[in-house]
């Protein structure tokens, strides 16, 4: 804006300069205009006319002179008038037009002067002519008249003749001024003069001769005069003047033209200049307008701001809430009238001081500290505060303090707004009272009870005491109500309430829930106190009550639960107490009953879980996944174990461990089991339809097995799904079959009749595996995965497996190893003649859609294939063990070294302590010494020990870098050993020729 | 109230419009032909006449169209004695309108009774004289006005005096303001007087009526006299509408009237103007109109009667002793040249 205005002002000043230029141009233009205009056509026309008229006037003069001479004109009026005109014109011709340039003017003046001279001469000549001509004319007239008269008279003859001749000659001469005639005239005149003239004619003749002489003399003179007039050369002079004038005119015109052109140019310049000035003016105006607009805008904004300010001021002044504005230091800058109204302090008393003067002293340091902390961190604080008014009155405020921050984040002011909430507080209290207490009896209501309960529970937790939660229901209240009316009932309730209040002690609570239901909370040190309290309570209730109408009596049924013995949530506690009360009512009333926790919990949980699972089953949220079982040796998929999964809508895919325990010993369990079997059968059918023949085993609990109608159901299922025969297998959890062995056995027998085989799952983990093996006619034993894992490096498990395998073969049961997690494990199992396996090394449980595809593509691991045709006699088993042991301890060592664990003692260092060495130098040597592979073992084996020793020392000496390097070598040496052993294994194996 | 912005806008707009307009108007005006001087026709309208323009004697044309205001003012001035030094002599003193425009004296008498040197010519028809004064020293009637005023033996005054005296008269001041829209100046005074003098035309003389075809306007003698006038050659000099007054001529063409006496200042005639020897005793040929009422005759008033004048003319100009009959007839003719003014025949 400033720029625009400044520019406009600057332009405004420049305007004066422009005005000056404009003025100068106008002056020049005007001058040019006059110079241009000076070639006035009027003047030119006038002067040209004058010149023209000069010509004609001159001609007129000549003509008139001539006319006068020849008596064509016998008066001089015309000639005189023409002369006068000519004179006038001559004078007029001297007045040159103004536009004639000076050079030309001087020339023309010269010419005019010359003309004037000629004209002056002309005047003279003309006057002379007039005179002479008049005399001539006069004499001619007289001569003619007189001569005629005389001739008419009788003249003597001697005179007559010469007289006649004389007269005739004069007349002839008059007509033609010829010298001849002059001669004759002279002669005749002489004659006359010499003659004797009679006296009477003497005078007349004398005068006549005089006139004749005059004629003689004047005629040539007059002619000459006329000729002179005509040859004066005025006409050429006039023409010359005219020529000069024309030149002068042309010059003037040219000059005027130049002026005209100059004027035109100047006019254009003027227009251009004016345009420029106008443009500048316009831009100036625009700038001004722009500045004006800006100013306007700012002004409007200002006005708006002022209006807003006024508005804010109004708000500030008229607010019912008190407002204080302080500076950053907290000193009051401004207050509003409400502040004074509430606190009593006038403006002058507080401005510049800290509002802390109105502190009531009710709040501790922490309160104010927390308040300021909130203000400084969050920028505001709001809450109730008690302050002291000027007159010492302490009153509650609802206060909110805000920190005003500038753009840099620094606090510049604090604004506090507060309202006097005295009345509010009173009302609050009243309301609270109302909110928390029963209107009729004044006892705490349900809400307050809840609060009291919480408090009591936390107190109990703190002080290690007990809390009795008692649910009281009055017996016989309804009849009173019915008989005596509601008012009586109310009175009764009030009386009871009073009695309850009397009974309870300070920390206890008696509350009315509604109707004739009450809850009491007793704080107890010991459980025994409760009973006492209960008796007291029951006593108090059953005392007669005096109503207006009559005396009545009621009793109470009380249910009690003790917290924290009953460790439920508060509402649960009440519920328990209620349940107990219910029982009390049912068992005769006017008594109290304690709540039983345990069974309640179980029932509930179970109840909850079961319903969920029931729902899930209904919603088909369960699905079977199939973990393949394979024959490792033959490389074939023999079947799958069906494992239930729960596709939980919220929790995702749940394994059975996450939900099955919840329905343990519940009917739901059996339902699920039923579903599993049916689903498996359906799947078998489906696979068979696709041309795949698999066996499927499902897990069943002994509960299910022993559930009534299980066999029949199974039979019915098999009827519906005949494919299940010889394909369906039931896996019975070993431990679950504990209960009723004979019945389970019987069921298994029954199943066998349907061609449904059974297997013992997790074999080896139960207490009486051998008993099961003996008593249950299962066809398969599933070797528990706890024995299978770590098989490659844990010789202990190996021993067990050996045992189990031995047992199984003895009892002619099949064995399948569960939880085969590594290829090496599988290999070892194969070496020990355990061909069947399932586990993650083979596959995790697969969804149906993936199973058939997997089965089609599965190949046993190459290391299994290599030994599939091989057989080792039992004498070689030690070799296997030794290998495993070596592997084991080296791995152990490596693991320990890498993980900062203390190194395993014993085995490693000395060969003497190594079991592998025992075997190697013992049985191994005796059996296999002939084998090169056996001999190849020795060196790396020794090396292993050496390195191990070194590692041990280095470890002790904290030379960790060396340890790492040596570990590498250790591993490589071990690998060599293992390789050699492997070779040996191959060497000693027997081909099966299957 | 307009806002500042609106005002400036208005201003610039109006300026944009009006300034060029002004410029254009100015240019146009300047280029316009100014109303220049109107050209006056040079021709003199002789009016209706049956007489051929080339005949020696012509009838008087009608009086010219003159500004009546100026004529009235001029008449007043003509009769105003304040034009003379001692407020005793007015133009009318020597050129009285009711005495034929002359004072009937041989020579006029000026202020303080100072005798003049020359005979006062008639003021009537003086407008037709081609020059004024016997020696033609004034080209126009306007120029003539200054003569008597400044002549010591006539009015003996000067312009300043006259203007002063006239300016003291509020009536004159107002009149001049009205008539000339100007102050009292010599030019205006002369113009007024001259304008008045031009109005002194005396038409309807018997001869004019004769020339215009009126039968019986002239009796026999007068007509005879007219013919003699022409045939004797009198009309060689006394010709035109003024029957004279349009040329100079020597007084004494054939014989010298000043023979035996010394010519005085007044007798020098034209010589006093041209200084040419030829012009000694050359005078303006006087108009013979109203000659019957303007005795005595000739520049020196040497002829007391018309007959004497005629005889003198015959003697000096014609060298002829006219017969009594000729003289009588010519005189009768000359008497027929008396015209009318303001409806009355001049006396």
XYZ file of C-alpha atoms in Angstrom, chain A residues 390-899:
510
model
C -11.754 -10.244 50.370
C -14.053 -10.575 53.336
C -12.482 -13.806 54.428
C -15.176 -16.055 53.060
C -13.930 -19.328 51.612
C -15.843 -20.340 48.534
C -15.442 -22.890 45.800
C -14.531 -21.855 42.237
C -14.639 -23.762 39.032
C -11.390 -22.438 37.667
C -9.652 -22.875 34.381
C -6.273 -21.365 33.735
C -4.811 -21.157 30.257
C -1.346 -20.167 29.280
C -1.157 -17.787 26.347
C 1.787 -18.575 24.183
C 3.312 -16.575 21.377
C 4.595 -17.975 18.124
C 7.889 -18.900 19.708
C 6.129 -20.945 22.294
C 6.955 -18.606 25.118
C 4.257 -17.924 27.625
C 3.215 -14.330 27.466
C 0.109 -14.287 29.593
C -2.124 -16.418 31.736
C -5.872 -16.186 31.480
C -7.950 -17.508 34.334
C -11.697 -17.877 34.105
C -13.619 -18.919 37.158
C -17.138 -19.126 38.339
C -18.470 -19.167 41.800
C -19.851 -22.611 42.353
C -20.994 -22.264 45.878
C -24.540 -23.021 45.047
C -23.516 -25.633 42.565
C -21.493 -27.337 45.222
C -24.401 -27.273 47.598
C -26.625 -28.701 45.003
C -23.964 -31.186 44.138
C -23.828 -32.318 47.688
C -27.571 -32.564 47.826
C -27.628 -34.427 44.573
C -24.820 -36.663 45.654
C -26.724 -37.375 48.713
C -29.731 -38.082 46.589
C -27.669 -39.949 44.021
C -26.067 -42.149 46.520
C -28.772 -42.733 48.991
C -32.064 -44.404 48.910
C -34.790 -41.803 49.081
C -37.024 -43.716 51.426
C -34.674 -45.109 53.984
C -31.661 -42.840 53.621
C -29.459 -45.841 53.324
C -26.775 -45.912 50.626
C -28.230 -46.988 47.334
C -26.891 -49.440 44.843
C -24.463 -46.899 43.393
C -22.954 -45.918 46.693
C -22.933 -49.488 47.736
C -20.814 -50.317 44.743
C -18.378 -47.630 45.712
C -18.313 -48.743 49.342
C -17.796 -52.267 48.230
C -14.803 -51.319 46.155
C -13.373 -49.330 48.974
C -13.935 -52.102 51.425
C -12.368 -54.622 49.097
C -9.252 -52.513 48.639
C -9.078 -51.950 52.379
C -9.297 -55.660 52.929
C -6.502 -56.178 50.421
C -4.398 -53.664 52.313
C -5.105 -54.625 55.845
C -5.366 -58.346 55.345
C -8.798 -58.509 56.878
C -11.973 -60.045 55.639
C -15.108 -58.588 54.172
C -18.468 -60.172 54.520
C -20.850 -59.330 51.723
C -24.345 -60.067 52.902
C -27.410 -60.082 50.773
C -30.539 -59.621 52.847
C -34.028 -60.281 51.637
C -36.902 -59.742 54.022
C -39.288 -62.604 54.493
C -42.926 -61.807 54.710
C -42.688 -58.262 53.485
C -45.123 -58.615 50.638
C -48.035 -59.659 52.867
C -47.526 -56.545 54.952
C -47.648 -54.438 51.846
C -50.741 -56.185 50.653
C -52.515 -56.048 53.974
C -51.665 -52.622 55.256
C -50.832 -50.761 52.050
C -47.705 -49.251 50.622
C -47.348 -46.554 53.211
C -47.184 -49.191 55.897
C -44.677 -51.107 53.859
C -42.571 -47.980 53.562
C -42.699 -47.401 57.291
C -41.615 -50.963 57.824
C -38.721 -50.596 55.500
C -37.677 -47.420 57.249
C -37.757 -49.189 60.581
C -35.696 -52.068 59.277
C -33.240 -49.669 57.722
C -32.864 -47.913 61.028
C -32.207 -51.178 62.768
C -29.585 -52.107 60.161
C -27.847 -48.830 60.707
C -27.849 -49.406 64.393
C -26.227 -52.763 63.974
C -23.420 -51.824 61.669
C -20.252 -50.305 62.872
C -18.222 -47.389 61.517
C -16.501 -49.027 58.588
C -19.492 -51.151 57.617
C -22.202 -50.372 55.160
C -25.876 -51.115 55.049
C -27.464 -50.409 51.722
C -30.864 -50.811 50.233
C -30.941 -52.211 46.720
C -34.629 -51.786 46.263
C -37.874 -53.416 47.323
C -37.090 -55.429 50.398
C -33.562 -56.262 49.410
C -30.594 -55.000 51.372
C -26.873 -55.506 51.216
C -24.584 -55.231 54.194
C -20.827 -55.069 54.203
C -19.044 -56.142 57.337
C -15.356 -55.715 57.915
C -14.067 -58.716 59.818
C -10.809 -59.805 61.324
C -11.794 -63.418 61.503
C -14.386 -65.578 59.869
C -15.967 -66.434 63.235
C -17.029 -62.874 63.734
C -19.257 -63.192 60.700
C -21.488 -65.752 62.211
C -21.921 -63.643 65.299
C -22.790 -60.669 63.169
C -25.259 -62.696 61.188
C -27.052 -63.792 64.293
C -27.204 -60.278 65.540
C -28.589 -59.197 62.225
C -31.255 -61.834 62.109
C -32.239 -61.023 65.662
C -32.608 -57.383 64.939
C -34.777 -57.996 61.921
C -37.195 -60.319 63.555
C -38.027 -57.949 66.398
C -41.588 -56.816 66.038
C -42.232 -53.561 64.289
C -44.882 -51.121 65.419
C -46.719 -49.601 62.533
C -49.586 -47.160 62.734
C -52.047 -49.787 61.846
C -50.686 -52.714 63.746
C -47.726 -54.520 65.043
C -46.015 -56.679 62.434
C -43.021 -58.941 62.263
C -40.693 -59.906 59.444
C -37.596 -62.031 59.177
C -34.601 -62.012 56.935
C -32.878 -64.458 54.617
C -29.215 -63.658 54.304
C -26.666 -64.909 51.835
C -23.073 -64.293 52.758
C -19.895 -64.492 50.811
C -16.516 -63.755 52.295
C -13.919 -61.783 50.415
C -11.117 -62.541 49.650
C -11.965 -66.170 50.152
C -14.357 -65.628 47.385
C -11.997 -63.766 45.145
C -14.535 -62.670 42.604
C -15.187 -59.205 41.290
C -17.491 -56.975 43.289
C -20.628 -57.694 41.277
C -19.795 -61.335 41.380
C -19.544 -61.117 45.136
C -22.996 -59.689 45.268
C -24.212 -62.324 42.969
C -22.721 -65.011 45.124
C -24.250 -63.527 48.195
C -27.529 -63.428 46.364
C -27.204 -67.027 45.425
C -26.436 -67.933 48.973
C -29.442 -65.916 50.113
C -31.571 -67.809 47.698
C -30.407 -71.038 49.191
C -31.081 -69.669 52.646
C -34.578 -68.792 51.594
C -35.058 -72.166 50.114
C -33.852 -73.906 53.177
C -36.314 -72.331 55.531
C -35.768 -68.582 55.755
C -34.753 -66.566 58.747
C -31.274 -67.880 58.350
C -28.035 -67.166 56.726
C -26.036 -69.215 54.264
C -22.441 -69.054 53.096
C -21.556 -69.154 49.397
C -19.568 -72.030 47.885
C -16.930 -70.706 45.527
C -15.232 -73.591 43.976
C -17.928 -75.458 42.195
C -19.438 -72.192 41.152
C -16.301 -71.238 39.320
C -15.893 -74.433 37.531
C -19.481 -74.644 36.557
C -19.426 -71.176 35.262
C -16.227 -71.454 33.262
C -17.250 -74.632 31.844
C -20.621 -73.268 31.115
C -19.124 -70.344 29.319
C -16.627 -72.312 27.249
C -18.987 -75.008 26.348
C -21.505 -72.626 24.932
C -18.831 -70.995 22.801
C -17.675 -74.226 21.438
C -21.171 -75.398 20.865
C -21.775 -72.299 18.893
C -18.585 -72.774 16.957
C -19.519 -76.266 16.042
C -22.875 -75.073 14.924
C -21.189 -72.379 12.805
C -18.845 -74.911 11.256
C -15.870 -73.060 12.628
C -14.026 -76.335 13.165
C -11.915 -77.888 10.496
C -9.656 -80.916 10.240
C -6.028 -80.594 9.251
C -4.168 -83.697 8.194
C -0.616 -84.451 9.167
C 0.797 -87.026 6.765
C 2.175 -90.297 7.994
C 4.813 -91.841 5.778
C 6.771 -94.995 5.329
C 10.272 -93.622 5.326
C 11.794 -96.743 3.903
C 9.433 -97.339 1.059
C 8.846 -93.639 0.529
C 5.062 -93.838 0.575
C 2.350 -91.842 2.237
C 0.398 -94.249 4.316
C -2.151 -91.919 5.723
C -2.733 -88.921 7.897
C -3.608 -87.955 11.412
C -6.688 -85.746 11.485
C -6.169 -82.833 13.852
C -8.956 -80.511 14.767
C -8.482 -76.826 14.307
C -10.817 -74.015 15.314
C -11.146 -71.214 12.805
C -12.017 -68.690 15.487
C -13.495 -65.544 14.002
C -11.465 -63.309 16.288
C -8.568 -65.365 17.457
C -7.711 -67.026 14.188
C -6.743 -70.615 13.748
C -6.682 -72.229 17.202
C -4.936 -75.463 18.013
C -6.886 -78.003 20.050
C -4.787 -77.241 23.120
C -6.411 -73.837 23.268
C -9.960 -75.015 23.515
C -10.180 -78.743 24.106
C -9.247 -78.590 27.811
C -12.250 -76.289 28.320
C -14.641 -79.018 27.399
C -12.791 -81.769 29.123
C -15.190 -84.094 30.851
C -18.055 -82.334 29.231
C -20.520 -83.688 26.844
C -19.306 -81.221 24.302
C -16.135 -83.211 24.156
C -18.026 -86.169 22.830
C -19.940 -84.077 20.362
C -16.709 -82.729 19.013
C -15.277 -86.165 18.842
C -18.257 -87.376 16.962
C -17.924 -84.561 14.523
C -14.258 -85.320 14.009
C -14.941 -88.939 13.161
C -17.707 -88.082 10.815
C -15.621 -85.412 9.088
C -12.721 -87.811 8.723
C -14.957 -90.399 7.162
C -16.325 -87.837 4.774
C -12.827 -86.851 3.845
C -11.861 -90.456 3.234
C -14.767 -90.726 0.875
C -13.777 -87.568 -0.868
C -10.206 -88.754 -1.367
C -11.302 -92.080 -2.591
C -13.504 -90.364 -5.118
C -10.382 -88.603 -6.333
C -8.609 -91.881 -6.559
C -6.506 -91.495 -3.432
C -6.465 -94.149 -0.879
C -5.381 -92.891 2.467
C -5.817 -93.997 6.011
C -6.951 -91.473 8.528
C -6.545 -91.575 12.240
C -8.516 -89.434 14.622
C -7.870 -88.661 18.261
C -10.502 -89.897 20.647
C -10.651 -89.467 24.402
C -11.450 -92.375 26.645
C -14.453 -90.330 27.728
C -15.674 -90.523 24.221
C -14.780 -94.138 23.878
C -16.611 -94.927 27.036
C -19.549 -92.684 26.307
C -22.746 -94.673 26.017
C -23.605 -95.597 22.532
C -20.213 -94.862 21.128
C -19.801 -98.194 19.417
C -23.278 -98.099 18.045
C -22.770 -94.640 16.727
C -19.526 -95.597 15.175
C -21.140 -98.537 13.599
C -23.897 -96.362 12.268
C -21.332 -93.932 10.873
C -19.510 -96.749 9.198
C -22.731 -97.887 7.698
C -23.140 -94.469 6.223
C -19.503 -94.206 5.229
C -18.387 -97.723 4.452
C -15.024 -96.446 3.176
C -14.031 -96.019 6.793
C -13.457 -99.700 7.251
C -9.825 -100.539 7.275
C -9.071 -96.959 6.794
C -10.265 -95.280 9.941
C -8.020 -95.474 12.987
C -8.753 -94.178 16.426
C -5.826 -92.761 18.364
C -6.380 -93.117 22.041
C -4.411 -90.934 24.348
C -2.532 -93.297 26.570
C -3.064 -91.310 29.713
C -6.729 -90.876 29.179
C -7.379 -94.534 28.990
C -6.388 -94.840 32.613
C -9.830 -94.943 34.058
C -11.464 -98.036 32.917
C -9.048 -100.220 31.126
C -11.287 -103.205 30.585
C -14.114 -101.198 29.199
C -11.767 -99.381 26.872
C -10.344 -102.668 25.803
C -13.783 -103.912 25.093
C -14.564 -100.943 22.933
C -11.389 -101.380 21.036
C -12.318 -104.958 20.430
C -15.663 -103.831 19.101
C -14.011 -101.396 16.806
C -11.735 -104.027 15.494
C -14.763 -105.891 14.479
C -15.772 -102.980 12.276
C -12.297 -102.937 10.839
C -11.525 -99.804 12.716
C -8.109 -100.042 14.226
C -6.883 -98.170 17.282
C -3.535 -96.865 18.306
C -1.968 -95.678 21.508
C -1.017 -92.085 21.227
C 1.918 -90.503 23.058
C 3.145 -93.898 24.042
C 5.684 -93.908 26.770
C 4.437 -90.836 28.564
C 1.816 -92.433 30.739
C 2.319 -94.156 34.039
C 1.506 -97.681 32.893
C 2.530 -97.924 29.300
C 3.322 -101.541 29.534
C -0.037 -102.322 31.089
C -1.768 -100.602 28.245
C 0.322 -102.398 25.798
C -0.632 -105.645 27.383
C -4.267 -104.943 27.998
C -5.351 -102.851 25.017
C -5.659 -104.554 21.644
C -4.359 -101.596 19.753
C -2.692 -102.249 16.500
C -0.297 -99.354 16.542
C 1.859 -97.592 19.007
C 2.659 -93.985 18.413
C 6.044 -93.218 19.771
C 5.757 -89.942 21.650
C 7.726 -87.097 20.169
C 9.526 -86.430 23.396
C 11.544 -89.517 22.660
C 12.070 -88.752 19.038
C 13.312 -85.217 19.309
C 16.983 -84.763 19.666
C 17.419 -88.348 18.658
C 20.424 -87.522 16.595
C 22.360 -86.278 19.542
C 20.681 -87.632 22.648
C 21.577 -91.265 23.277
C 19.152 -91.596 26.179
C 16.131 -91.299 23.988
C 17.719 -93.688 21.620
C 17.831 -96.332 24.314
C 14.149 -95.804 25.019
C 13.264 -96.039 21.398
C 15.213 -99.176 21.099
C 13.263 -100.505 24.012
C 9.897 -99.490 22.669
C 10.672 -100.850 19.279
C 11.663 -104.055 20.886
C 8.468 -104.139 22.923
C 6.333 -103.367 19.954
C 7.834 -106.077 17.905
C 7.474 -108.456 20.809
C 3.796 -107.587 21.097
C 3.443 -107.503 17.390
C 2.311 -103.959 17.273
C 3.291 -101.459 14.638
C 5.242 -98.417 15.621
C 5.057 -94.991 14.194
C 7.308 -92.237 15.428
C 5.663 -88.890 16.183
C 7.284 -85.526 16.004
C 10.123 -86.369 13.640
C 11.623 -82.939 13.260
C 14.904 -83.530 11.476
C 16.012 -85.755 8.658
C 18.731 -87.203 10.834
C 16.123 -88.313 13.319
C 14.303 -90.076 10.562
C 17.497 -91.703 9.457
C 18.286 -92.970 12.872
C 14.770 -94.327 13.191
C 15.231 -96.146 9.927
C 18.496 -97.540 11.134
C 16.650 -98.894 14.138
C 13.967 -100.363 11.965
C 11.312 -97.836 12.732
C 9.962 -97.157 9.293
C 6.850 -95.112 9.950
C 6.984 -91.567 10.968
C 5.107 -88.323 11.097
C 6.400 -84.951 12.023
C 7.557 -81.581 10.815
C 10.490 -83.053 9.022
C 7.959 -84.683 6.824
C 5.128 -82.166 6.947
C 3.178 -80.066 9.322
C -0.545 -80.722 9.474
C -2.023 -79.658 6.202
C -5.422 -78.364 5.266
C -7.379 -80.718 3.105
C -6.816 -78.808 -0.081
C -3.069 -79.042 0.272
C -2.890 -82.638 1.402
C -3.444 -84.529 -1.816
C -1.072 -82.358 -3.703
C 1.590 -82.803 -1.083
C 1.054 -86.529 -0.989
C 1.463 -86.797 -4.712
C 4.764 -84.987 -4.650
C 6.396 -86.260 -1.501
C 9.731 -87.917 -1.768
C 11.682 -89.268 1.128
C 14.875 -87.486 1.911
C 17.932 -88.778 -0.063
C 19.689 -89.777 3.146
C 16.735 -92.039 3.906
C 16.706 -93.386 0.426
C 20.325 -94.251 0.669
C 19.745 -96.560 3.600
C 16.272 -97.779 2.683
C 17.562 -101.060 1.505
C 20.050 -101.445 4.243
C 19.769 -103.439 7.374
C 21.909 -103.506 10.368
C 22.024 -106.263 12.869
C 21.627 -105.480 16.516
C 25.345 -105.794 17.049
C 25.751 -102.592 15.115
C 23.421 -100.659 17.308
C 26.228 -99.710 19.604
C 27.916 -98.065 16.741
C 24.942 -95.957 16.204
C 24.814 -95.028 19.841
C 28.452 -94.157 19.908
C 28.080 -91.968 16.896
C 25.191 -90.220 18.459
C 27.048 -89.730 21.641
C 30.035 -88.237 19.907
C 27.818 -85.995 17.907
C 26.043 -85.096 21.068
C 28.947 -84.002 23.156
C 30.695 -82.143 20.404
C 27.500 -80.278 19.660
C 27.116 -79.623 23.319
C 30.654 -78.290 23.509
C 30.149 -76.070 20.526
C 26.897 -74.780 21.817
C 28.391 -74.049 25.191
C 31.433 -72.333 23.727
C 29.309 -70.126 21.606
C 26.856 -69.287 24.304
